[in-house]
mmCIF file of C-alpha atoms and ligand atoms in Angstrom:
data_model
loop_
_atom_site.group_PDB
_atom_site.id
_atom_site.type_symbol
_atom_site.label_atom_id
_atom_site.label_comp_id
_atom_site.label_asym_id
_atom_site.label_seq_id
_atom_site.Cartn_x
_atom_site.Cartn_y
_atom_site.Cartn_z
ATOM 1 C CA UNK A 222 42.621 0.094 42.594
ATOM 2 C CA UNK A 223 40.381 1.631 39.922
ATOM 3 C CA UNK A 224 42.356 3.526 37.302
ATOM 4 C CA UNK A 225 41.554 7.226 37.126
ATOM 5 C CA UNK A 226 42.739 7.766 33.576
ATOM 6 C CA UNK A 227 43.456 5.942 30.346
ATOM 7 C CA UNK A 228 46.755 4.094 30.305
ATOM 8 C CA UNK A 229 48.312 1.568 27.901
ATOM 9 C CA UNK A 230 51.353 -0.467 28.820
ATOM 10 C CA UNK A 231 53.306 -3.097 26.890
ATOM 11 C CA UNK A 232 53.765 -6.304 28.904
ATOM 12 C CA UNK A 233 55.681 -8.376 26.338
ATOM 13 C CA UNK A 234 56.690 -8.429 22.703
ATOM 14 C CA UNK A 235 57.510 -11.338 20.398
ATOM 15 C CA UNK A 236 58.927 -10.017 17.152
ATOM 16 C CA UNK A 237 56.459 -7.269 16.233
ATOM 17 C CA UNK A 238 53.570 -8.989 18.040
ATOM 18 C CA UNK A 239 52.632 -7.128 21.271
ATOM 19 C CA UNK A 240 50.996 -8.174 24.533
ATOM 20 C CA UNK A 241 49.715 -5.221 26.497
ATOM 21 C CA UNK A 242 46.882 -3.859 28.543
ATOM 22 C CA UNK A 243 44.760 -0.761 28.644
ATOM 23 C CA UNK A 244 43.588 0.320 32.092
ATOM 24 C CA UNK A 245 40.586 2.640 32.337
ATOM 25 C CA UNK A 246 38.125 3.542 35.125
ATOM 26 C CA UNK A 247 35.590 0.998 33.854
ATOM 27 C CA UNK A 248 38.053 -1.848 33.545
ATOM 28 C CA UNK A 249 41.167 -3.378 32.006
ATOM 29 C CA UNK A 250 41.449 -4.405 28.356
ATOM 30 C CA UNK A 251 43.891 -7.265 27.759
ATOM 31 C CA UNK A 252 45.530 -6.881 24.363
ATOM 32 C CA UNK A 253 45.560 -8.221 21.733
ATOM 33 C CA UNK A 254 41.803 -7.822 22.249
ATOM 34 C CA UNK A 255 38.730 -8.663 20.202
ATOM 35 C CA UNK A 256 35.727 -6.349 20.642
ATOM 36 C CA UNK A 257 32.319 -7.955 19.996
ATOM 37 C CA UNK A 258 30.154 -5.598 17.952
ATOM 38 C CA UNK A 259 27.149 -4.279 19.877
ATOM 39 C CA UNK A 260 25.630 -2.267 17.043
ATOM 40 C CA UNK A 261 22.402 -0.876 18.546
ATOM 41 C CA UNK A 262 23.506 -1.252 22.159
ATOM 42 C CA UNK A 263 23.165 -5.016 22.021
ATOM 43 C CA UNK A 264 25.494 -7.817 20.946
ATOM 44 C CA UNK A 265 22.894 -9.529 18.806
ATOM 45 C CA UNK A 266 21.461 -12.825 20.205
ATOM 46 C CA UNK A 267 23.542 -12.564 23.400
ATOM 47 C CA UNK A 268 22.920 -11.582 27.000
ATOM 48 C CA UNK A 269 25.585 -9.108 28.155
ATOM 49 C CA UNK A 270 26.631 -11.408 31.012
ATOM 50 C CA UNK A 271 27.319 -14.127 28.413
ATOM 51 C CA UNK A 272 29.438 -11.657 26.406
ATOM 52 C CA UNK A 273 31.399 -10.999 29.594
ATOM 53 C CA UNK A 274 31.442 -14.687 30.396
ATOM 54 C CA UNK A 275 33.253 -15.636 27.180
ATOM 55 C CA UNK A 276 36.006 -13.192 28.131
ATOM 56 C CA UNK A 277 35.251 -9.902 26.370
ATOM 57 C CA UNK A 278 36.812 -6.919 28.143
ATOM 58 C CA UNK A 279 35.235 -4.296 25.863
ATOM 59 C CA UNK A 280 32.448 -4.070 23.285
ATOM 60 C CA UNK A 281 31.880 -1.746 20.329
ATOM 61 C CA UNK A 282 28.811 0.478 19.887
ATOM 62 C CA UNK A 283 27.835 2.098 16.573
ATOM 63 C CA UNK A 284 27.210 5.830 16.753
ATOM 64 C CA UNK A 285 25.275 5.857 13.463
ATOM 65 C CA UNK A 286 22.686 3.312 14.620
ATOM 66 C CA UNK A 287 22.321 4.755 18.131
ATOM 67 C CA UNK A 288 21.996 8.389 16.979
ATOM 68 C CA UNK A 289 19.134 7.367 14.691
ATOM 69 C CA UNK A 290 17.472 5.038 17.184
ATOM 70 C CA UNK A 291 16.884 5.508 20.124
ATOM 71 C CA UNK A 292 18.820 8.830 19.832
ATOM 72 C CA UNK A 293 21.930 9.980 21.690
ATOM 73 C CA UNK A 294 20.115 12.531 23.901
ATOM 74 C CA UNK A 295 17.602 9.847 24.949
ATOM 75 C CA UNK A 296 20.414 7.427 25.898
ATOM 76 C CA UNK A 297 22.057 10.245 27.890
ATOM 77 C CA UNK A 298 18.788 11.008 29.734
ATOM 78 C CA UNK A 299 18.592 7.299 30.611
ATOM 79 C CA UNK A 300 22.065 7.301 32.133
ATOM 80 C CA UNK A 301 24.328 6.534 29.174
ATOM 81 C CA UNK A 302 24.992 3.425 27.109
ATOM 82 C CA UNK A 303 26.524 1.344 29.942
ATOM 83 C CA UNK A 304 23.421 1.831 32.103
ATOM 84 C CA UNK A 305 21.044 1.467 29.125
ATOM 85 C CA UNK A 306 22.555 -1.821 27.906
ATOM 86 C CA UNK A 307 23.693 -3.079 31.333
ATOM 87 C CA UNK A 308 27.355 -3.381 30.240
ATOM 88 C CA UNK A 309 29.408 -1.679 33.001
ATOM 89 C CA UNK A 310 32.829 -2.305 31.424
ATOM 90 C CA UNK A 311 34.598 -0.295 28.669
ATOM 91 C CA UNK A 312 32.772 0.579 25.440
ATOM 92 C CA UNK A 313 34.430 1.851 22.252
ATOM 93 C CA UNK A 314 32.177 3.737 19.863
ATOM 94 C CA UNK A 315 32.933 4.400 16.232
ATOM 95 C CA UNK A 316 32.291 7.882 14.854
ATOM 96 C CA UNK A 317 29.388 7.019 12.546
ATOM 97 C CA UNK A 318 31.070 8.102 9.318
ATOM 98 C CA UNK A 319 31.716 4.630 7.969
ATOM 99 C CA UNK A 320 28.097 3.533 8.477
ATOM 100 C CA UNK A 321 26.754 6.789 6.992
ATOM 101 C CA UNK A 322 28.619 6.007 3.774
ATOM 102 C CA UNK A 323 27.601 2.348 3.752
ATOM 103 C CA UNK A 324 24.018 2.491 5.068
ATOM 104 C CA UNK A 325 22.363 5.904 4.746
ATOM 105 C CA UNK A 326 20.648 7.447 1.744
ATOM 106 C CA UNK A 327 21.202 10.769 -0.081
ATOM 107 C CA UNK A 328 24.422 11.500 1.739
ATOM 108 C CA UNK A 329 26.568 14.539 0.919
ATOM 109 C CA UNK A 330 30.070 14.938 2.270
ATOM 110 C CA UNK A 331 31.974 18.232 2.389
ATOM 111 C CA UNK A 332 34.564 20.013 4.551
ATOM 112 C CA UNK A 333 32.004 20.658 7.294
ATOM 113 C CA UNK A 334 30.917 17.050 7.658
ATOM 114 C CA UNK A 335 28.340 14.754 6.126
ATOM 115 C CA UNK A 336 24.588 15.236 5.700
ATOM 116 C CA UNK A 337 22.383 12.212 5.090
ATOM 117 C CA UNK A 338 18.956 10.729 5.441
ATOM 118 C CA UNK A 339 18.244 7.925 7.886
ATOM 119 C CA UNK A 340 17.946 4.450 6.309
ATOM 120 C CA UNK A 341 15.143 3.861 8.848
ATOM 121 C CA UNK A 342 12.701 6.714 8.200
ATOM 122 C CA UNK A 343 14.408 9.079 5.773
ATOM 123 C CA UNK A 344 14.781 11.846 8.369
ATOM 124 C CA UNK A 345 17.638 14.310 7.660
ATOM 125 C CA UNK A 346 20.799 14.324 9.833
ATOM 126 C CA UNK A 347 24.179 16.006 9.875
ATOM 127 C CA UNK A 348 27.353 14.497 11.298
ATOM 128 C CA UNK A 349 30.303 16.822 11.802
ATOM 129 C CA UNK A 350 33.502 16.067 13.723
ATOM 130 C CA UNK A 351 32.108 18.125 16.607
ATOM 131 C CA UNK A 352 28.658 16.456 16.557
ATOM 132 C CA UNK A 353 30.196 12.973 16.379
ATOM 133 C CA UNK A 354 32.293 13.651 19.490
ATOM 134 C CA UNK A 355 29.238 15.203 21.192
ATOM 135 C CA UNK A 356 27.145 12.095 20.424
ATOM 136 C CA UNK A 357 29.868 9.734 21.656
ATOM 137 C CA UNK A 358 30.038 11.818 24.845
ATOM 138 C CA UNK A 359 26.259 11.604 25.277
ATOM 139 C CA UNK A 360 26.596 7.808 24.973
ATOM 140 C CA UNK A 361 29.227 8.038 27.749
ATOM 141 C CA UNK A 362 31.660 6.160 25.500
ATOM 142 C CA UNK A 363 35.046 5.306 27.008
ATOM 143 C CA UNK A 364 37.014 5.194 23.738
ATOM 144 C CA UNK A 365 35.772 7.549 21.034
ATOM 145 C CA UNK A 366 36.792 7.519 17.386
ATOM 146 C CA UNK A 367 37.459 10.593 15.282
ATOM 147 C CA UNK A 368 35.116 11.238 12.363
ATOM 148 C CA UNK A 369 36.952 10.249 9.190
ATOM 149 C CA UNK A 370 36.359 9.443 5.550
ATOM 150 C CA UNK A 371 37.037 5.856 4.520
ATOM 151 C CA UNK A 372 37.641 5.984 0.766
ATOM 152 C CA UNK A 373 36.408 2.766 -0.856
ATOM 153 C CA UNK A 374 39.056 0.824 -2.754
ATOM 154 C CA UNK A 375 39.946 0.652 -5.607
ATOM 155 C CA UNK A 376 40.390 4.423 -5.911
ATOM 156 C CA UNK A 377 42.790 6.834 -7.571
ATOM 157 C CA UNK A 378 45.767 8.050 -5.540
ATOM 158 C CA UNK A 379 44.348 11.582 -5.820
ATOM 159 C CA UNK A 380 41.009 10.479 -4.337
ATOM 160 C CA UNK A 381 42.736 8.577 -1.546
ATOM 161 C CA UNK A 382 44.920 11.621 -0.811
ATOM 162 C CA UNK A 383 41.860 13.906 -0.673
ATOM 163 C CA UNK A 384 40.093 11.636 1.824
ATOM 164 C CA UNK A 385 43.241 11.160 3.911
ATOM 165 C CA UNK A 386 43.873 14.922 4.166
ATOM 166 C CA UNK A 387 40.216 15.631 5.023
ATOM 167 C CA UNK A 388 40.406 12.985 7.742
ATOM 168 C CA UNK A 389 43.489 14.684 9.208
ATOM 169 C CA UNK A 390 41.665 18.035 9.361
ATOM 170 C CA UNK A 391 38.708 16.246 10.997
ATOM 171 C CA UNK A 392 41.075 14.611 13.486
ATOM 172 C CA UNK A 393 42.246 18.071 14.616
ATOM 173 C CA UNK A 394 38.633 19.229 15.001
ATOM 174 C CA UNK A 395 37.712 16.066 16.939
ATOM 175 C CA UNK A 396 40.721 16.521 19.221
ATOM 176 C CA UNK A 397 39.616 20.105 19.945
ATOM 177 C CA UNK A 398 35.995 19.059 20.523
ATOM 178 C CA UNK A 399 37.059 16.156 22.768
ATOM 179 C CA UNK A 400 39.210 18.432 24.908
ATOM 180 C CA UNK A 401 40.770 17.132 28.111
ATOM 181 C CA UNK A 402 38.904 14.035 29.381
ATOM 182 C CA UNK A 403 41.425 11.938 31.389
ATOM 183 C CA UNK A 404 38.990 9.069 32.017
ATOM 184 C CA UNK A 405 38.226 8.686 28.322
ATOM 185 C CA UNK A 406 40.249 8.406 25.112
ATOM 186 C CA UNK A 407 39.878 9.634 21.567
ATOM 187 C CA UNK A 408 41.645 7.649 18.854
ATOM 188 C CA UNK A 409 42.782 9.016 15.506
ATOM 189 C CA UNK A 410 42.303 6.906 12.372
ATOM 190 C CA UNK A 411 45.119 6.412 9.859
ATOM 191 C CA UNK A 412 43.918 6.599 6.285
ATOM 192 C CA UNK A 413 45.812 6.459 2.980
ATOM 193 C CA UNK A 414 44.274 3.482 1.180
ATOM 194 C CA UNK A 415 46.827 1.150 -0.434
ATOM 195 C CA UNK A 416 49.394 3.929 -1.021
ATOM 196 C CA UNK A 417 52.400 3.628 1.320
ATOM 197 C CA UNK A 418 53.432 7.293 1.035
ATOM 198 C CA UNK A 419 49.916 8.449 1.978
ATOM 199 C CA UNK A 420 49.765 5.972 4.874
ATOM 200 C CA UNK A 421 53.083 7.360 6.140
ATOM 201 C CA UNK A 422 51.887 10.988 5.901
ATOM 202 C CA UNK A 423 48.671 10.134 7.751
ATOM 203 C CA UNK A 424 50.402 8.123 10.505
ATOM 204 C CA UNK A 425 53.078 10.757 11.160
ATOM 205 C CA UNK A 426 50.571 13.642 11.179
ATOM 206 C CA UNK A 427 48.338 11.797 13.672
ATOM 207 C CA UNK A 428 51.366 10.865 15.793
ATOM 208 C CA UNK A 429 52.133 14.579 15.974
ATOM 209 C CA UNK A 430 48.698 15.166 17.526
ATOM 210 C CA UNK A 431 49.768 13.026 20.519
ATOM 211 C CA UNK A 432 46.492 11.079 20.736
ATOM 212 C CA UNK A 433 45.760 8.310 23.247
ATOM 213 C CA UNK A 434 45.393 5.612 20.595
ATOM 214 C CA UNK A 435 45.550 5.019 16.868
ATOM 215 C CA UNK A 436 43.198 3.107 14.591
ATOM 216 C CA UNK A 437 44.151 1.878 11.147
ATOM 217 C CA UNK A 438 41.214 2.597 8.872
ATOM 218 C CA UNK A 439 40.540 2.399 5.178
ATOM 219 C CA UNK A 440 41.201 -1.343 5.141
ATOM 220 C CA UNK A 441 39.027 -4.484 5.102
ATOM 221 C CA UNK A 442 37.033 -2.769 2.382
ATOM 222 C CA UNK A 443 37.400 -5.543 -0.179
ATOM 223 C CA UNK A 444 41.133 -5.411 -0.824
ATOM 224 C CA UNK A 445 43.134 -8.678 -0.883
ATOM 225 C CA UNK A 446 44.457 -9.730 2.538
ATOM 226 C CA UNK A 447 48.037 -9.263 1.364
ATOM 227 C CA UNK A 448 47.347 -5.594 0.534
ATOM 228 C CA UNK A 449 45.868 -5.068 4.000
ATOM 229 C CA UNK A 450 48.883 -6.763 5.600
ATOM 230 C CA UNK A 451 51.327 -4.748 3.479
ATOM 231 C CA UNK A 452 49.672 -1.521 4.667
ATOM 232 C CA UNK A 453 50.039 -2.699 8.281
ATOM 233 C CA UNK A 454 53.721 -3.307 7.611
ATOM 234 C CA UNK A 455 54.020 0.308 6.461
ATOM 235 C CA UNK A 456 51.795 1.898 9.124
ATOM 236 C CA UNK A 457 52.460 0.158 12.463
ATOM 237 C CA UNK A 458 56.196 0.940 12.679
ATOM 238 C CA UNK A 459 55.375 4.656 12.345
ATOM 239 C CA UNK A 460 52.886 4.684 15.231
ATOM 240 C CA UNK A 461 53.996 5.271 18.843
ATOM 241 C CA UNK A 462 54.955 1.966 20.519
ATOM 242 C CA UNK A 463 53.376 3.085 23.800
ATOM 243 C CA UNK A 464 49.871 3.642 22.398
ATOM 244 C CA UNK A 465 47.297 1.006 21.359
ATOM 245 C CA UNK A 466 46.730 0.230 17.686
ATOM 246 C CA UNK A 467 43.228 -0.749 16.538
ATOM 247 C CA UNK A 468 42.543 -2.323 13.129
ATOM 248 C CA UNK A 469 38.942 -1.419 12.287
ATOM 249 C CA UNK A 470 36.502 -4.042 11.044
ATOM 250 C CA UNK A 471 38.928 -6.975 11.164
ATOM 251 C CA UNK A 472 38.403 -9.804 10.853
ATOM 252 C CA UNK A 473 38.601 -13.521 10.273
ATOM 253 C CA UNK A 474 40.719 -15.586 12.704
ATOM 254 C CA UNK A 475 43.415 -15.749 10.024
ATOM 255 C CA UNK A 476 43.308 -11.938 9.528
ATOM 256 C CA UNK A 477 43.706 -11.517 13.292
ATOM 257 C CA UNK A 478 46.717 -13.844 13.585
ATOM 258 C CA UNK A 479 48.507 -12.118 10.726
ATOM 259 C CA UNK A 480 47.631 -8.609 11.934
ATOM 260 C CA UNK A 481 48.785 -9.333 15.501
ATOM 261 C CA UNK A 482 52.074 -10.499 13.984
ATOM 262 C CA UNK A 483 52.398 -7.008 12.428
ATOM 263 C CA UNK A 484 51.736 -5.090 15.643
ATOM 264 C CA UNK A 485 47.959 -4.655 15.987
ATOM 265 C CA UNK A 486 46.485 -4.635 19.521
ATOM 266 C CA UNK A 487 42.697 -4.291 19.069
ATOM 267 C CA UNK A 488 40.115 -5.703 16.665
ATOM 268 C CA UNK A 489 36.378 -5.555 16.003
ATOM 269 C CA UNK A 490 34.341 -7.495 13.471
ATOM 270 C CA UNK A 491 30.724 -8.540 12.941
ATOM 271 C CA UNK A 492 31.844 -11.923 11.568
ATOM 272 C CA UNK A 493 31.456 -14.119 14.685
ATOM 273 C CA UNK A 494 28.035 -12.666 15.542
ATOM 274 C CA UNK A 495 26.719 -12.365 11.965
ATOM 275 C CA UNK A 496 27.974 -15.861 11.094
ATOM 276 C CA UNK A 497 26.221 -17.238 14.189
ATOM 277 C CA UNK A 498 22.904 -15.856 12.963
ATOM 278 C CA UNK A 499 23.491 -17.506 9.585
ATOM 279 C CA UNK A 500 24.187 -20.991 10.929
ATOM 280 C CA UNK A 501 27.970 -20.835 10.713
ATOM 281 C CA UNK A 502 30.174 -22.021 13.596
ATOM 282 C CA UNK A 503 33.821 -21.101 14.105
ATOM 283 C CA UNK A 504 35.851 -23.940 15.641
ATOM 284 C CA UNK A 505 39.529 -24.750 16.100
ATOM 285 C CA UNK A 506 39.119 -27.093 13.120
ATOM 286 C CA UNK A 507 37.756 -24.371 10.831
ATOM 287 C CA UNK A 508 34.227 -23.271 9.993
ATOM 288 C CA UNK A 509 31.218 -25.613 10.216
ATOM 289 C CA UNK A 510 28.076 -24.754 8.286
ATOM 290 C CA UNK A 511 25.247 -26.160 10.364
ATOM 291 C CA UNK A 512 22.800 -25.607 7.503
ATOM 292 C CA UNK A 513 24.482 -28.523 5.718
ATOM 293 C CA UNK A 514 22.369 -31.716 5.646
ATOM 294 C CA UNK A 515 25.418 -33.792 6.620
ATOM 295 C CA UNK A 516 24.767 -32.764 10.239
ATOM 296 C CA UNK A 517 21.131 -33.941 10.348
ATOM 297 C CA UNK A 518 21.876 -37.194 12.213
ATOM 298 C CA UNK A 519 25.194 -36.313 13.842
ATOM 299 C CA UNK A 520 24.961 -36.808 17.628
ATOM 300 C CA UNK A 521 28.393 -35.297 18.302
ATOM 301 C CA UNK A 522 28.821 -31.800 19.784
ATOM 302 C CA UNK A 523 30.596 -29.055 17.835
ATOM 303 C CA UNK A 524 33.768 -29.429 19.912
ATOM 304 C CA UNK A 525 33.880 -31.395 23.186
ATOM 305 C CA UNK A 526 37.180 -29.689 24.085
ATOM 306 C CA UNK A 527 35.576 -26.244 24.048
ATOM 307 C CA UNK A 528 34.851 -24.371 27.289
ATOM 308 C CA UNK A 529 31.550 -23.095 25.844
ATOM 309 C CA UNK A 530 28.370 -25.114 26.586
ATOM 310 C CA UNK A 531 27.051 -24.255 23.107
ATOM 311 C CA UNK A 532 29.931 -26.329 21.681
ATOM 312 C CA UNK A 533 29.851 -29.185 24.227
ATOM 313 C CA UNK A 534 26.235 -29.702 25.351
ATOM 314 C CA UNK A 535 24.300 -29.847 22.083
ATOM 315 C CA UNK A 536 24.443 -32.275 19.168
ATOM 316 C CA UNK A 537 25.162 -31.054 15.685
ATOM 317 C CA UNK A 538 21.861 -32.659 14.721
ATOM 318 C CA UNK A 539 20.046 -30.388 17.157
ATOM 319 C CA UNK A 540 21.954 -27.288 15.993
ATOM 320 C CA UNK A 541 21.169 -28.227 12.381
ATOM 321 C CA UNK A 542 17.484 -28.616 13.279
ATOM 322 C CA UNK A 543 17.409 -25.220 15.024
ATOM 323 C CA UNK A 544 19.137 -23.480 12.117
ATOM 324 C CA UNK A 545 16.941 -25.115 9.463
ATOM 325 C CA UNK A 546 13.825 -24.286 11.465
ATOM 326 C CA UNK A 547 14.867 -20.667 11.917
ATOM 327 C CA UNK A 548 14.629 -21.057 15.684
ATOM 328 C CA UNK A 549 16.018 -18.135 17.736
ATOM 329 C CA UNK A 550 17.994 -20.597 19.862
ATOM 330 C CA UNK A 551 20.028 -21.543 16.788
ATOM 331 C CA UNK A 552 21.347 -17.993 16.426
ATOM 332 C CA UNK A 553 21.840 -17.729 20.196
ATOM 333 C CA UNK A 554 23.876 -20.930 20.560
ATOM 334 C CA UNK A 555 26.037 -20.369 17.471
ATOM 335 C CA UNK A 556 26.724 -16.733 18.353
ATOM 336 C CA UNK A 557 27.707 -17.866 21.841
ATOM 337 C CA UNK A 558 30.018 -20.515 20.361
ATOM 338 C CA UNK A 559 31.568 -18.065 17.892
ATOM 339 C CA UNK A 560 32.290 -15.321 20.422
ATOM 340 C CA UNK A 561 33.707 -17.948 22.791
ATOM 341 C CA UNK A 562 35.941 -19.183 19.974
ATOM 342 C CA UNK A 563 37.174 -15.677 19.127
ATOM 343 C CA UNK A 564 37.914 -14.866 22.784
ATOM 344 C CA UNK A 565 39.713 -18.172 23.268
ATOM 345 C CA UNK A 566 41.783 -17.370 20.174
ATOM 346 C CA UNK A 567 42.722 -13.987 21.694
ATOM 347 C CA UNK A 568 43.615 -15.622 25.036
ATOM 348 C CA UNK A 569 45.774 -18.154 23.132
ATOM 349 C CA UNK A 570 47.495 -15.316 21.257
ATOM 350 C CA UNK A 571 48.157 -13.315 24.464
ATOM 351 C CA UNK A 572 49.654 -16.354 26.206
ATOM 352 C CA UNK A 573 51.804 -17.215 23.187
ATOM 353 C CA UNK A 574 53.276 -13.691 23.018
ATOM 354 C CA UNK A 575 53.993 -13.780 26.767
ATOM 355 C CA UNK A 576 55.808 -17.117 26.239
ATOM 356 C CA UNK A 577 57.752 -15.836 23.210
ATOM 357 C CA UNK A 578 56.106 -18.583 21.159
ATOM 358 C CA UNK A 579 53.702 -16.614 19.000
ATOM 359 C CA UNK A 580 54.965 -17.756 15.578
ATOM 360 C CA UNK A 581 54.825 -21.447 16.513
ATOM 361 C CA UNK A 582 51.402 -21.120 18.176
ATOM 362 C CA UNK A 583 50.036 -19.237 15.174
ATOM 363 C CA UNK A 584 51.276 -22.023 12.884
ATOM 364 C CA UNK A 585 49.623 -24.680 15.111
ATOM 365 C CA UNK A 586 46.333 -22.770 15.124
ATOM 366 C CA UNK A 587 46.368 -22.418 11.339
ATOM 367 C CA UNK A 588 47.124 -26.144 10.940
ATOM 368 C CA UNK A 589 44.079 -26.893 13.065
ATOM 369 C CA UNK A 590 41.865 -24.970 10.661
ATOM 370 C CA UNK A 591 43.447 -26.761 7.695
ATOM 371 C CA UNK A 592 42.574 -30.142 9.191
ATOM 372 C CA UNK A 593 38.956 -29.331 8.541
ATOM 373 C CA UNK A 594 35.949 -30.292 10.631
ATOM 374 C CA UNK A 595 36.072 -33.056 13.245
HETATM 375 O O1 LIG B 880 38.308 3.561 7.816
HETATM 376 C C1 LIG B 880 37.405 3.329 8.636
HETATM 377 N N1 LIG B 880 36.950 4.318 9.437
HETATM 378 C C2 LIG B 880 35.951 4.101 10.328
HETATM 379 N N2 LIG B 880 35.361 2.925 10.483
HETATM 380 C C3 LIG B 880 35.760 1.879 9.692
HETATM 381 C C4 LIG B 880 35.117 0.642 9.822
HETATM 382 C C5 LIG B 880 35.506 -0.406 8.996
HETATM 383 N N3 LIG B 880 35.016 -1.672 8.872
HETATM 384 C C6 LIG B 880 35.742 -2.227 7.885
HETATM 385 N N4 LIG B 880 35.554 -3.455 7.430
HETATM 386 C C7 LIG B 880 34.421 -4.227 7.869
HETATM 387 C C8 LIG B 880 34.404 -5.456 7.018
HETATM 388 N N5 LIG B 880 33.325 -6.300 7.489
HETATM 389 C C9 LIG B 880 33.792 -7.691 7.445
HETATM 390 C C10 LIG B 880 32.665 -8.620 7.840
HETATM 391 O O2 LIG B 880 31.526 -8.393 7.010
HETATM 392 C C11 LIG B 880 31.034 -7.058 7.077
HETATM 393 C C12 LIG B 880 32.112 -6.072 6.668
HETATM 394 N N6 LIG B 880 36.681 -1.412 7.412
HETATM 395 C C13 LIG B 880 36.546 -0.237 8.062
HETATM 396 C C14 LIG B 880 37.194 0.970 7.933
HETATM 397 C C15 LIG B 880 36.799 2.038 8.745
#
């Protein structure tokens, strides 16, 4: 039976780790979930049926990139992002604010929103809470993010407070603009930097807005992992247990294990795809840099126990050759391997929580990385 609305339910807990699922009209999202990043409507170097094949239930699309090129109205005229990119399952889009601040030129931020010039052709744009929700609607996005301000760390408490309070006002405006769309969801984003009291104020104010899901923002911006984890320890207990929690931009496999342990349900990160394009393979024995000359004559596959052909059917020598030669197939095979590894990690995590064995499984997985390459 196809779900008519957006619904999250907890299936099991193990300590503060949670196993759940989100049901939506376009499909079910098994949590904890990892969302491959599909920046410009494509998960770079992958066919969408491969992305599905490694076990992804949902992908992320970037509003900033898509509004600049090919344009949100054009995607809408062509049937929306699912039709355009041939990904019929759920898509989460970010609001564009984070990329504006990290990619665009001549940007100005005020109460109304943010004005900026495209990093592609210098054309002027404005992104307001209302326009961001409008664009995400034009993309036919299933899970839409509020427009927020992610204050870069380190920053003064006053600066962090200013950004957190602005983001709360923008959350209200996004909620109003989003209106009542049962088949879709809009998530708020908790801000507050590395200041527990500001994190608490943000989380409680957003909880009061009764949103369908909650992201934890303002992290993975260069702070030490322990600071990020401390902020999760402050924030997650304040969020509703019956709504999904999404940690934006995270992260490494180790970040994911430790964040799941603190109650996070959803993740996105460019690492597996970006690393694949740079010759780096994620395996259960840690990272393998295929640019390294030590692989030049190695006939062994990356990992014969993997369920991904990229890890079982090709020699390291061949992968090294492809990477050194700058061949497209090098990026394709390593991206495929990396996304398969991340999805297998998530499947491992979900099974461990269901079995009440998350802590032990997490320790085993970490020991595997410590062993180092095969
Ligand atoms: O507060 C936020 N609001 C809206 N979007 C975000 C996206 C975010 N992405 C990161 N971190 C990404 C870190 N990446 C790790 C891999 O290399 C590229 C950067 N932190 C983020 C915070 C926010």
